[in-house]
Amino acid sequence: MELLKQIEAVVREAGEIVLSARDVLDCTMQKTSAADLVTAYDLKVEQLLKERLPQLVPGSIFFGEEEKENADPSKGWAFIVDPIDGTANFVRGLRQSAVSVALAKDGQVEYAVALDPYRNELFTAKRGEGAYLNGQPIHVSDRPLEKGIFGMGSAPYNKGLHAATLDLLGQMFDRSCDFRRMGAAVLDLCAVACGRLDAFFEYELCPWDYAAASLVITEAGGTISTLEGKPIPVTEKCTVWASNAVNAHVLSELRV
Ligand code: IPD
Ligand code: CA
Ligand code: CA
């Protein structure tokens, strides 16, 4: 079976664990703050992915959000994994969460699989071969921001970034129709990739939040970078800006 299909099969199994969740509040723990949570299901999904994914690519490393210690994902083959993106939604039963897996080679994402198990929507991409939603090709919108809706994340785990976030939100809101804050960065970014949203920003995301979706976006004709206009790294957290092609220029007009 082709590697992308093999990764898809493992991610679908992980999605079944998310859908099987019961009494989530009973197994929820706080990480760095009351906003930053992990559940037994995040750990169970990550364990499955850690057992199964590296077997698909001999010699590959596993870089996961819930790992105690991670190896450097910028060398050789590396799986970059968010077992449940949107844990705060998951804990509250908001049904807006995803399982996200990227496979990078020497720091460049080559394969991407992100699953919204609630809507049964599977976003996939292989470098140079386009982006797909449930097997159908997807493309970013051609809507200018003035007629568009953007998504944003609030960098909820870093209070030091809240003022900057609200300032940029105001600037973007002023020049658009509206915004959404849906709570799962992977799905926000994939929403840009398939034209449901026209741009996205967040002041702090980690590689597991954006690695898979970054390939889905670029293969769908969109752009993704830091808010400073630099390439997004696979090794450390950064600011994130994503957009369709017609809104790419907006970044240079913002005060960030
Ligand atoms: C979070 C979500 C959220 C974003 C945070 C992320 P997690 O991921 O994607 O939308 O605002 O910055 O950390 O913690 O639920 O995997
Ligand atoms: Ca995440
Ligand atoms: Ca997570």
mmCIF file of C-alpha atoms and ligand atoms in Angstrom:
data_model
loop_
_atom_site.group_PDB
_atom_site.id
_atom_site.type_symbol
_atom_site.label_atom_id
_atom_site.label_comp_id
_atom_site.label_asym_id
_atom_site.label_seq_id
_atom_site.Cartn_x
_atom_site.Cartn_y
_atom_site.Cartn_z
ATOM 1 C CA MET A 1 0.000 0.000 0.000
ATOM 2 C CA GLU A 2 1.197 3.508 -0.775
ATOM 3 C CA LEU A 3 2.744 5.311 2.242
ATOM 4 C CA LEU A 4 0.106 8.083 2.340
ATOM 5 C CA LYS A 5 -2.658 5.445 2.450
ATOM 6 C CA GLN A 6 -0.850 3.611 5.238
ATOM 7 C CA ILE A 7 -0.623 6.807 7.296
ATOM 8 C CA GLU A 8 -4.308 7.482 6.569
ATOM 9 C CA ALA A 9 -5.253 4.049 7.910
ATOM 10 C CA VAL A 10 -3.425 4.667 11.196
ATOM 11 C CA VAL A 11 -4.956 8.148 11.545
ATOM 12 C CA ARG A 12 -8.437 6.708 10.984
ATOM 13 C CA GLU A 13 -7.824 4.246 13.835
ATOM 14 C CA ALA A 14 -6.796 7.191 15.996
ATOM 15 C CA GLY A 15 -10.014 8.955 15.010
ATOM 16 C CA GLU A 16 -12.023 5.988 16.314
ATOM 17 C CA ILE A 17 -10.420 6.500 19.729
ATOM 18 C CA VAL A 18 -11.517 10.161 19.680
ATOM 19 C CA LEU A 19 -15.060 9.160 18.751
ATOM 20 C CA SER A 20 -15.141 6.490 21.478
ATOM 21 C CA ALA A 21 -14.460 9.041 24.225
ATOM 22 C CA ARG A 22 -16.753 9.037 27.260
ATOM 23 C CA ASP A 23 -16.601 10.935 30.562
ATOM 24 C CA VAL A 24 -13.727 13.055 29.267
ATOM 25 C CA LEU A 25 -13.824 15.482 32.197
ATOM 26 C CA ASP A 26 -12.969 12.593 34.527
ATOM 27 C CA CYS A 27 -9.659 12.014 32.755
ATOM 28 C CA THR A 28 -8.636 15.637 32.088
ATOM 29 C CA MET A 29 -5.450 17.087 33.555
ATOM 30 C CA GLN A 30 -4.037 20.591 33.553
ATOM 31 C CA LYS A 31 -0.652 21.195 31.889
ATOM 32 C CA THR A 32 0.833 24.718 32.060
ATOM 33 C CA SER A 33 -2.411 26.540 33.026
ATOM 34 C CA ALA A 34 -6.174 26.085 33.348
ATOM 35 C CA ALA A 35 -6.362 26.792 29.588
ATOM 36 C CA ASP A 36 -3.825 24.119 28.675
ATOM 37 C CA LEU A 37 -5.328 20.642 29.098
ATOM 38 C CA VAL A 38 -4.529 17.036 28.299
ATOM 39 C CA THR A 39 -6.810 14.029 28.621
ATOM 40 C CA ALA A 40 -6.254 10.295 28.814
ATOM 41 C CA TYR A 41 -7.523 10.198 25.211
ATOM 42 C CA ASP A 42 -4.768 12.536 23.965
ATOM 43 C CA LEU A 43 -2.270 10.132 25.551
ATOM 44 C CA LYS A 44 -3.997 7.021 24.184
ATOM 45 C CA VAL A 45 -4.109 8.432 20.640
ATOM 46 C CA GLU A 46 -0.469 9.507 20.834
ATOM 47 C CA GLN A 47 0.524 6.059 22.093
ATOM 48 C CA LEU A 48 -1.201 4.376 19.137
ATOM 49 C CA LEU A 49 0.433 6.762 16.665
ATOM 50 C CA LYS A 50 3.832 6.286 18.301
ATOM 51 C CA GLU A 51 3.548 2.504 18.131
ATOM 52 C CA ARG A 52 2.352 2.386 14.535
ATOM 53 C CA LEU A 53 3.737 5.294 12.509
ATOM 54 C CA PRO A 54 7.521 4.802 12.876
ATOM 55 C CA GLN A 55 7.080 1.194 11.680
ATOM 56 C CA LEU A 56 5.955 2.592 8.313
ATOM 57 C CA VAL A 57 9.271 4.376 7.700
ATOM 58 C CA PRO A 58 12.276 2.521 9.096
ATOM 59 C CA GLY A 59 14.659 4.835 10.938
ATOM 60 C CA SER A 60 12.072 7.620 11.315
ATOM 61 C CA ILE A 61 11.640 9.507 14.562
ATOM 62 C CA PHE A 62 8.444 10.463 16.354
ATOM 63 C CA PHE A 63 7.872 14.084 17.447
ATOM 64 C CA GLY A 64 4.624 14.323 19.401
ATOM 65 C CA GLU A 65 2.947 17.005 21.496
ATOM 66 C CA GLU A 66 2.558 14.831 24.563
ATOM 67 C CA GLU A 67 6.060 13.325 24.564
ATOM 68 C CA LYS A 68 8.237 14.036 27.605
ATOM 69 C CA GLU A 69 11.330 14.310 25.421
ATOM 70 C CA ASN A 70 11.374 14.736 21.678
ATOM 71 C CA ALA A 71 14.235 14.172 19.245
ATOM 72 C CA ASP A 72 15.150 16.833 16.647
ATOM 73 C CA PRO A 73 12.546 16.566 13.830
ATOM 74 C CA SER A 74 14.668 18.529 11.350
ATOM 75 C CA LYS A 75 17.009 15.602 10.572
ATOM 76 C CA GLY A 76 16.014 12.574 8.524
ATOM 77 C CA TRP A 77 12.448 11.305 8.438
ATOM 78 C CA ALA A 78 10.236 12.546 11.274
ATOM 79 C CA PHE A 79 6.564 12.118 12.104
ATOM 80 C CA ILE A 80 5.228 15.361 13.636
ATOM 81 C CA VAL A 81 2.053 14.578 15.504
ATOM 82 C CA ASP A 82 -0.761 16.312 17.344
ATOM 83 C CA PRO A 83 -2.861 13.444 18.756
ATOM 84 C CA ILE A 84 -5.840 15.715 19.450
ATOM 85 C CA ASP A 85 -5.729 19.271 18.182
ATOM 86 C CA GLY A 86 -8.469 21.223 19.920
ATOM 87 C CA THR A 87 -8.263 19.511 23.303
ATOM 88 C CA ALA A 88 -10.217 22.309 25.026
ATOM 89 C CA ASN A 89 -13.053 21.699 22.533
ATOM 90 C CA PHE A 90 -12.767 17.950 23.078
ATOM 91 C CA VAL A 91 -13.046 18.307 26.852
ATOM 92 C CA ARG A 92 -16.185 20.446 26.456
ATOM 93 C CA GLY A 93 -17.861 18.234 23.847
ATOM 94 C CA LEU A 94 -17.642 20.946 21.199
ATOM 95 C CA ARG A 95 -16.832 18.367 18.486
ATOM 96 C CA GLN A 96 -14.251 20.521 16.688
ATOM 97 C CA SER A 97 -10.964 18.635 17.049
ATOM 98 C CA ALA A 98 -8.576 16.767 14.782
ATOM 99 C CA VAL A 99 -5.826 14.166 14.638
ATOM 100 C CA SER A 100 -2.859 15.592 12.762
ATOM 101 C CA VAL A 101 0.155 13.766 11.308
ATOM 102 C CA ALA A 102 2.925 15.195 9.141
ATOM 103 C CA LEU A 103 5.881 13.240 7.824
ATOM 104 C CA ALA A 104 8.898 15.470 7.208
ATOM 105 C CA LYS A 105 12.242 14.740 5.561
ATOM 106 C CA ASP A 106 15.138 16.905 6.763
ATOM 107 C CA GLY A 107 12.689 19.513 8.056
ATOM 108 C CA GLN A 108 10.454 19.669 4.986
ATOM 109 C CA VAL A 109 6.957 18.193 5.232
ATOM 110 C CA GLU A 110 6.444 15.584 2.501
ATOM 111 C CA TYR A 111 3.197 13.889 3.583
ATOM 112 C CA ALA A 112 0.232 15.253 5.535
ATOM 113 C CA VAL A 113 -2.882 13.639 6.983
ATOM 114 C CA ALA A 114 -5.389 15.479 9.207
ATOM 115 C CA LEU A 115 -8.695 13.968 10.243
ATOM 116 C CA ASP A 116 -11.804 15.640 11.654
ATOM 117 C CA PRO A 117 -13.420 12.497 13.043
ATOM 118 C CA TYR A 118 -16.734 14.211 13.822
ATOM 119 C CA ARG A 119 -17.396 15.284 10.230
ATOM 120 C CA ASN A 120 -15.459 12.344 8.792
ATOM 121 C CA GLU A 121 -13.320 14.800 6.831
ATOM 122 C CA LEU A 122 -9.837 13.620 5.916
ATOM 123 C CA PHE A 123 -7.394 16.214 4.548
ATOM 124 C CA THR A 124 -4.363 14.751 2.799
ATOM 125 C CA ALA A 125 -1.409 15.958 0.787
ATOM 126 C CA LYS A 126 1.803 14.621 -0.673
ATOM 127 C CA ARG A 127 4.376 17.167 -1.817
ATOM 128 C CA GLY A 128 3.914 17.996 -5.513
ATOM 129 C CA GLU A 129 0.703 16.001 -5.845
ATOM 130 C CA GLY A 130 -2.001 18.405 -4.646
ATOM 131 C CA ALA A 131 -4.247 18.546 -1.600
ATOM 132 C CA TYR A 132 -7.389 16.502 -1.081
ATOM 133 C CA LEU A 133 -10.462 16.351 1.136
ATOM 134 C CA ASN A 134 -11.902 12.844 1.271
ATOM 135 C CA GLY A 135 -10.103 12.084 -1.984
ATOM 136 C CA GLN A 136 -11.388 15.140 -3.901
ATOM 137 C CA PRO A 137 -8.919 17.878 -4.925
ATOM 138 C CA ILE A 138 -9.198 21.091 -2.904
ATOM 139 C CA HIS A 139 -8.085 24.642 -3.598
ATOM 140 C CA VAL A 140 -7.906 27.880 -1.639
ATOM 141 C CA SER A 141 -10.556 30.537 -2.358
ATOM 142 C CA ASP A 142 -9.987 33.554 -4.567
ATOM 143 C CA ARG A 143 -11.926 35.863 -2.228
ATOM 144 C CA PRO A 144 -10.262 39.117 -1.233
ATOM 145 C CA LEU A 145 -10.247 39.760 2.505
ATOM 146 C CA GLU A 146 -12.706 42.644 2.050
ATOM 147 C CA LYS A 147 -15.319 40.046 1.039
ATOM 148 C CA GLY A 148 -13.897 37.283 3.195
ATOM 149 C CA ILE A 149 -13.952 35.660 6.614
ATOM 150 C CA PHE A 150 -10.690 34.874 8.384
ATOM 151 C CA GLY A 151 -9.935 32.408 11.162
ATOM 152 C CA MET A 152 -7.708 33.150 14.100
ATOM 153 C CA GLY A 153 -6.289 31.541 17.198
ATOM 154 C CA SER A 154 -5.920 33.345 20.504
ATOM 155 C CA ALA A 155 -2.553 31.905 21.663
ATOM 156 C CA PRO A 156 -4.465 30.805 24.782
ATOM 157 C CA TYR A 157 -1.431 29.376 26.598
ATOM 158 C CA ASN A 158 0.581 32.608 26.495
ATOM 159 C CA LYS A 159 -1.119 35.562 28.181
ATOM 160 C CA GLY A 160 1.790 37.789 27.137
ATOM 161 C CA LEU A 161 0.511 37.587 23.557
ATOM 162 C CA HIS A 162 -3.121 38.450 24.209
ATOM 163 C CA ALA A 163 -2.827 42.209 23.666
ATOM 164 C CA ALA A 164 -0.990 41.751 20.351
ATOM 165 C CA THR A 165 -3.585 39.155 19.331
ATOM 166 C CA LEU A 166 -6.472 41.556 19.956
ATOM 167 C CA ASP A 167 -4.686 44.354 18.105
ATOM 168 C CA LEU A 168 -4.163 42.194 15.009
ATOM 169 C CA LEU A 169 -7.707 40.842 15.296
ATOM 170 C CA GLY A 170 -8.978 44.437 15.194
ATOM 171 C CA GLN A 171 -6.904 45.280 12.124
ATOM 172 C CA MET A 172 -8.055 42.170 10.279
ATOM 173 C CA PHE A 173 -11.706 42.560 11.341
ATOM 174 C CA ASP A 174 -11.677 46.152 10.036
ATOM 175 C CA ARG A 175 -10.720 44.992 6.562
ATOM 176 C CA SER A 176 -12.864 41.836 6.327
ATOM 177 C CA CYS A 177 -16.499 40.738 6.672
ATOM 178 C CA ASP A 178 -16.032 38.718 9.863
ATOM 179 C CA PHE A 179 -13.842 36.245 11.735
ATOM 180 C CA ARG A 180 -14.086 32.836 13.410
ATOM 181 C CA ARG A 181 -12.264 31.428 16.445
ATOM 182 C CA MET A 182 -13.060 27.727 16.249
ATOM 183 C CA GLY A 183 -10.414 26.237 18.542
ATOM 184 C CA ALA A 184 -8.467 23.691 16.475
ATOM 185 C CA ALA A 185 -5.632 25.256 14.495
ATOM 186 C CA VAL A 186 -5.215 22.263 12.189
ATOM 187 C CA LEU A 187 -8.835 22.522 11.083
ATOM 188 C CA ASP A 188 -8.660 26.319 10.744
ATOM 189 C CA LEU A 189 -5.653 25.941 8.443
ATOM 190 C CA CYS A 190 -7.320 23.162 6.442
ATOM 191 C CA ALA A 191 -10.384 25.435 6.168
ATOM 192 C CA VAL A 192 -8.141 27.984 4.438
ATOM 193 C CA ALA A 193 -6.835 25.201 2.183
ATOM 194 C CA CYS A 194 -10.319 24.258 0.984
ATOM 195 C CA GLY A 195 -11.597 27.815 0.645
ATOM 196 C CA ARG A 196 -13.948 27.922 3.623
ATOM 197 C CA LEU A 197 -11.814 30.624 5.246
ATOM 198 C CA ASP A 198 -9.744 33.205 3.382
ATOM 199 C CA ALA A 199 -6.896 33.798 5.850
ATOM 200 C CA PHE A 200 -5.748 32.783 9.330
ATOM 201 C CA PHE A 201 -3.353 34.026 11.999
ATOM 202 C CA GLU A 202 -2.185 33.070 15.469
ATOM 203 C CA TYR A 203 0.612 34.559 17.556
ATOM 204 C CA GLU A 204 1.926 31.231 18.847
ATOM 205 C CA LEU A 205 1.595 27.724 17.486
ATOM 206 C CA CYS A 206 3.798 24.652 17.759
ATOM 207 C CA PRO A 207 5.042 22.484 14.882
ATOM 208 C CA TRP A 208 2.471 19.746 15.650
ATOM 209 C CA ASP A 209 -0.294 22.363 15.234
ATOM 210 C CA TYR A 210 0.703 23.430 11.723
ATOM 211 C CA ALA A 211 3.096 20.884 10.174
ATOM 212 C CA ALA A 212 0.504 18.724 8.399
ATOM 213 C CA ALA A 213 -1.822 21.605 7.514
ATOM 214 C CA SER A 214 1.072 23.648 6.109
ATOM 215 C CA LEU A 215 1.547 21.133 3.292
ATOM 216 C CA VAL A 216 -2.211 20.880 2.736
ATOM 217 C CA ILE A 217 -2.352 24.682 2.324
ATOM 218 C CA THR A 218 0.585 25.046 -0.027
ATOM 219 C CA GLU A 219 -0.530 22.077 -2.137
ATOM 220 C CA ALA A 220 -3.970 23.765 -2.298
ATOM 221 C CA GLY A 221 -2.423 26.932 -3.743
ATOM 222 C CA GLY A 222 -2.217 28.964 -0.524
ATOM 223 C CA THR A 223 0.622 30.432 1.482
ATOM 224 C CA ILE A 224 1.826 29.941 5.043
ATOM 225 C CA SER A 225 4.613 31.743 6.896
ATOM 226 C CA THR A 226 5.348 33.364 10.214
ATOM 227 C CA LEU A 227 3.821 36.799 10.821
ATOM 228 C CA GLU A 228 7.306 38.136 10.067
ATOM 229 C CA GLY A 229 7.052 36.544 6.609
ATOM 230 C CA LYS A 230 9.642 33.825 7.324
ATOM 231 C CA PRO A 231 9.283 30.080 6.648
ATOM 232 C CA ILE A 232 7.622 28.192 9.509
ATOM 233 C CA PRO A 233 10.066 25.872 11.303
ATOM 234 C CA VAL A 234 9.456 22.227 12.305
ATOM 235 C CA THR A 235 11.617 22.514 15.409
ATOM 236 C CA GLU A 236 10.092 25.324 17.482
ATOM 237 C CA LYS A 237 6.964 27.381 18.117
ATOM 238 C CA CYS A 238 6.297 30.451 16.002
ATOM 239 C CA THR A 239 3.702 32.958 14.829
ATOM 240 C CA VAL A 240 1.584 31.782 11.893
ATOM 241 C CA TRP A 241 -0.033 33.547 8.944
ATOM 242 C CA ALA A 242 -1.887 31.595 6.251
ATOM 243 C CA SER A 243 -3.955 32.816 3.343
ATOM 244 C CA ASN A 244 -5.238 32.219 -0.124
ATOM 245 C CA ALA A 245 -3.138 33.666 -2.946
ATOM 246 C CA VAL A 246 -5.046 36.954 -3.299
ATOM 247 C CA ASN A 247 -4.676 37.834 0.390
ATOM 248 C CA ALA A 248 -0.978 36.943 0.710
ATOM 249 C CA HIS A 249 -0.027 40.638 0.290
ATOM 250 C CA VAL A 250 -2.207 41.671 3.262
ATOM 251 C CA LEU A 251 0.482 40.457 5.660
ATOM 252 C CA SER A 252 2.876 43.222 4.591
ATOM 253 C CA GLU A 253 0.159 45.824 5.308
ATOM 254 C CA LEU A 254 -0.460 44.718 8.911
ATOM 255 C CA ARG A 255 1.112 46.065 12.092
ATOM 256 C CA VAL A 256 2.277 42.873 13.825
HETATM 257 C C1 IPD B 1 -4.436 24.366 20.368
HETATM 258 C C2 IPD B 1 -5.519 24.627 19.370
HETATM 259 C C3 IPD B 1 -6.000 26.061 19.496
HETATM 260 C C4 IPD B 1 -4.881 27.061 19.371
HETATM 261 C C5 IPD B 1 -3.779 26.740 20.355
HETATM 262 C C6 IPD B 1 -3.297 25.311 20.138
HETATM 263 P P1 IPD B 1 -4.209 21.901 21.400
HETATM 264 O O1 IPD B 1 -3.946 23.045 20.249
HETATM 265 O O2 IPD B 1 -5.075 24.406 18.069
HETATM 266 O O3 IPD B 1 -6.935 26.369 18.486
HETATM 267 O O4 IPD B 1 -5.374 28.334 19.638
HETATM 268 O O5 IPD B 1 -2.733 27.658 20.147
HETATM 269 O O6 IPD B 1 -2.250 25.032 21.019
HETATM 270 O O7 IPD B 1 -3.485 22.339 22.615
HETATM 271 O O8 IPD B 1 -5.672 21.817 21.562
HETATM 272 O O9 IPD B 1 -3.584 20.704 20.742
HETATM 273 CA CA CA B 2 -2.644 21.562 18.813
HETATM 274 CA CA CA B 3 -3.036 18.611 21.122
#
